[in-house]
CSV table of C-alpha atoms in Angstrom, one decimal:
chain,number,residue,atom,x,y,z
A,1,UNK,CA,70.8,25.5,36.1
A,2,UNK,CA,74.0,25.8,35.9
A,3,UNK,CA,76.5,22.8,36.7
A,4,UNK,CA,79.5,24.1,36.1
A,5,UNK,CA,81.6,27.3,34.9
A,6,UNK,CA,84.8,27.7,32.8
A,7,UNK,CA,86.6,30.9,31.8
A,8,UNK,CA,90.4,31.2,31.9
A,9,UNK,CA,91.7,34.7,31.5
A,10,UNK,CA,88.4,36.1,30.7
A,11,UNK,CA,85.0,37.6,31.5
A,12,UNK,CA,81.8,35.5,32.1
A,13,UNK,CA,78.3,36.5,31.5
A,14,UNK,CA,76.1,34.7,32.0
A,15,UNK,CA,72.4,35.6,31.3
A,16,UNK,CA,68.9,34.4,31.5
A,17,UNK,CA,65.2,37.0,31.6
A,18,UNK,CA,63.8,34.0,35.0
A,19,UNK,CA,66.3,33.7,37.9
A,20,UNK,CA,69.8,32.0,37.2
A,21,UNK,CA,70.1,28.7,39.5
A,22,UNK,CA,73.0,27.4,40.0
A,23,UNK,CA,74.0,23.5,41.0
A,24,UNK,CA,74.7,23.6,44.7
A,25,UNK,CA,77.7,22.1,44.4
A,26,UNK,CA,78.8,24.1,41.1
A,27,UNK,CA,82.0,25.1,41.0
A,28,UNK,CA,83.5,28.3,38.6
A,29,UNK,CA,87.0,28.8,37.4
A,30,UNK,CA,87.0,32.7,36.3
A,31,UNK,CA,90.3,34.1,35.0
A,32,UNK,CA,88.5,37.5,35.7
A,33,UNK,CA,85.6,38.5,36.9
A,34,UNK,CA,82.0,37.2,36.4
A,35,UNK,CA,78.9,39.4,35.8
A,36,UNK,CA,75.5,37.6,35.8
A,37,UNK,CA,71.8,38.8,35.1
A,38,UNK,CA,69.3,37.7,35.7
A,39,UNK,CA,65.0,38.3,36.7
A,40,UNK,CA,64.9,38.7,40.6
A,41,UNK,CA,66.6,37.7,43.6
A,42,UNK,CA,63.7,35.8,44.8
A,43,UNK,CA,63.7,32.8,43.1
A,44,UNK,CA,67.8,32.5,42.8
A,45,UNK,CA,70.4,30.5,43.6
A,46,UNK,CA,73.7,31.5,42.8
A,47,UNK,CA,75.7,28.7,43.8
A,48,UNK,CA,79.5,29.2,44.1
A,49,UNK,CA,79.0,32.4,42.3
A,50,UNK,CA,77.8,33.8,46.1
A,51,UNK,CA,79.4,36.9,47.5
A,52,UNK,CA,79.0,39.4,44.8
A,53,UNK,CA,78.1,42.6,45.0
A,54,UNK,CA,73.6,42.8,43.9
A,55,UNK,CA,72.3,45.9,41.8
A,56,UNK,CA,69.4,46.5,40.7
A,57,UNK,CA,67.0,47.5,37.4
A,58,UNK,CA,69.9,45.9,35.5
A,59,UNK,CA,68.9,43.5,31.9
A,60,UNK,CA,71.0,42.3,29.3
A,61,UNK,CA,69.2,44.0,27.2
A,62,UNK,CA,69.2,47.4,28.0
A,63,UNK,CA,72.7,47.3,30.0
A,64,UNK,CA,75.1,44.8,28.2
A,65,UNK,CA,78.6,43.8,29.5
A,66,UNK,CA,80.5,46.6,27.5
A,67,UNK,CA,78.3,49.2,29.6
A,68,UNK,CA,79.3,48.0,33.3
A,69,UNK,CA,81.0,51.0,34.5
A,70,UNK,CA,81.7,48.8,37.5
A,71,UNK,CA,84.1,46.4,39.1
A,72,UNK,CA,84.5,43.2,39.9
A,73,UNK,CA,82.1,40.9,40.4
A,74,UNK,CA,78.4,41.5,40.0
A,75,UNK,CA,74.5,40.2,39.5
A,76,UNK,CA,72.2,42.7,37.6
A,77,UNK,CA,68.6,41.7,38.7
A,78,UNK,CA,65.9,43.0,36.4
A,79,UNK,CA,63.9,43.9,39.7
A,80,UNK,CA,64.6,44.1,43.3
A,81,UNK,CA,63.0,42.1,45.8
A,82,UNK,CA,61.1,44.6,48.4
A,83,UNK,CA,62.7,44.6,51.7
A,84,UNK,CA,59.8,45.9,53.9
A,85,UNK,CA,61.0,48.4,57.5
A,86,UNK,CA,58.2,49.1,59.7
A,87,UNK,CA,58.8,51.1,62.6
A,88,UNK,CA,57.8,49.9,65.6
A,89,UNK,CA,54.8,51.3,68.2
A,90,UNK,CA,54.9,52.7,71.3
A,91,UNK,CA,52.5,54.5,74.3
A,92,UNK,CA,53.6,56.8,76.7
A,93,UNK,CA,52.6,59.5,79.5
A,94,UNK,CA,52.7,63.2,78.8
A,95,UNK,CA,55.4,65.3,80.0
A,96,UNK,CA,57.6,62.3,79.7
A,97,UNK,CA,60.4,62.0,76.6
A,98,UNK,CA,60.2,60.0,73.2
A,99,UNK,CA,61.4,55.9,74.0
A,100,UNK,CA,64.3,55.3,71.4
A,101,UNK,CA,62.5,53.5,68.3
A,102,UNK,CA,63.3,50.9,66.9
A,103,UNK,CA,61.9,49.2,63.9
A,104,UNK,CA,61.4,45.2,62.1
A,105,UNK,CA,61.7,43.9,59.2
A,106,UNK,CA,59.5,41.2,56.5
A,107,UNK,CA,61.1,40.5,52.6
A,108,UNK,CA,63.9,38.2,53.4
A,109,UNK,CA,64.7,35.8,51.3
A,110,UNK,CA,66.7,32.8,50.5
A,111,UNK,CA,67.9,33.1,53.8
A,112,UNK,CA,69.4,36.5,54.0
A,113,UNK,CA,69.4,38.4,58.0
A,114,UNK,CA,69.8,41.9,58.6
A,115,UNK,CA,72.3,41.6,59.8
A,116,UNK,CA,74.4,40.1,56.4
A,117,UNK,CA,72.2,41.9,54.5
A,118,UNK,CA,71.8,46.1,55.9
A,119,UNK,CA,74.6,48.6,56.3
A,120,UNK,CA,74.0,52.2,58.1
A,121,UNK,CA,71.2,53.5,60.4
A,122,UNK,CA,67.3,54.2,58.9
A,123,UNK,CA,65.8,57.3,60.6
A,124,UNK,CA,63.2,58.4,62.6
A,125,UNK,CA,60.8,61.1,62.5
A,126,UNK,CA,57.9,62.0,64.6
A,127,UNK,CA,56.1,65.8,65.2
A,128,UNK,CA,55.9,64.2,68.6
A,129,UNK,CA,58.1,66.4,71.4
A,130,UNK,CA,58.1,66.1,75.5
A,131,UNK,CA,55.7,68.6,75.7
A,132,UNK,CA,53.3,67.7,73.2
A,133,UNK,CA,49.6,66.9,73.7
A,134,UNK,CA,48.1,64.0,74.6
A,135,UNK,CA,46.7,61.7,70.8
A,136,UNK,CA,48.5,60.0,68.8
A,137,UNK,CA,51.5,61.2,66.3
A,138,UNK,CA,53.0,58.9,63.7
A,139,UNK,CA,56.7,58.1,63.6
A,140,UNK,CA,58.0,57.9,60.1
A,141,UNK,CA,61.1,56.0,59.4
A,142,UNK,CA,62.9,57.4,56.4
A,143,UNK,CA,65.9,56.0,54.7
A,144,UNK,CA,68.6,57.7,56.5
A,145,UNK,CA,72.2,56.1,55.7
A,146,UNK,CA,70.6,52.6,55.7
A,147,UNK,CA,71.8,50.3,52.6
A,148,UNK,CA,72.1,46.6,51.7
A,149,UNK,CA,74.0,44.2,50.0
A,150,UNK,CA,72.0,42.2,47.9
A,151,UNK,CA,69.5,43.8,46.0
A,152,UNK,CA,66.6,44.7,48.1
A,153,UNK,CA,64.3,47.4,47.5
A,154,UNK,CA,63.1,49.2,51.1
A,155,UNK,CA,59.6,49.7,51.6
A,156,UNK,CA,59.0,51.8,54.5
A,157,UNK,CA,55.7,52.3,57.2
A,158,UNK,CA,55.0,54.5,59.6
A,159,UNK,CA,54.2,53.3,63.6
A,160,UNK,CA,52.3,55.5,65.9
A,161,UNK,CA,53.2,56.9,69.4
A,162,UNK,CA,50.6,57.5,71.5
A,163,UNK,CA,51.1,60.2,74.2
A,164,UNK,CA,48.7,59.2,77.2
A,165,UNK,CA,47.6,62.1,79.9
């Protein structure tokens, strides 16, 4: 656990092979930028280092500070936390237009919400159109322009569109 960190006029690098935990009352004074390496966001508490963009798939051993080309403060995670996006299922009548598709999200950690984490929008695809026959059709959810600033790894689950006579 970090209680305080100081690097005046220099960069600060903090690395752990486990979860990074900064005391809620910790103070940080960094003259340059900081890089924090941790295993995953799950169980990590950034304290005064919160707000830095997250990068997934980077370890201190494979990506030492001198190899990091991104600028600014960063939190580098070896593993991403899965965020599951599931297309909602719908039912409509034959001949009607498809409804406006929606989705739900599960897997946020550390008090994160869709509003403070997600940017852009996913894309929905289905083979069902206005003239499609009665039956069941998959509603696929694709990444589209959807992004996140906190190192989550997306997992997409389909929904179902039922067309009734």
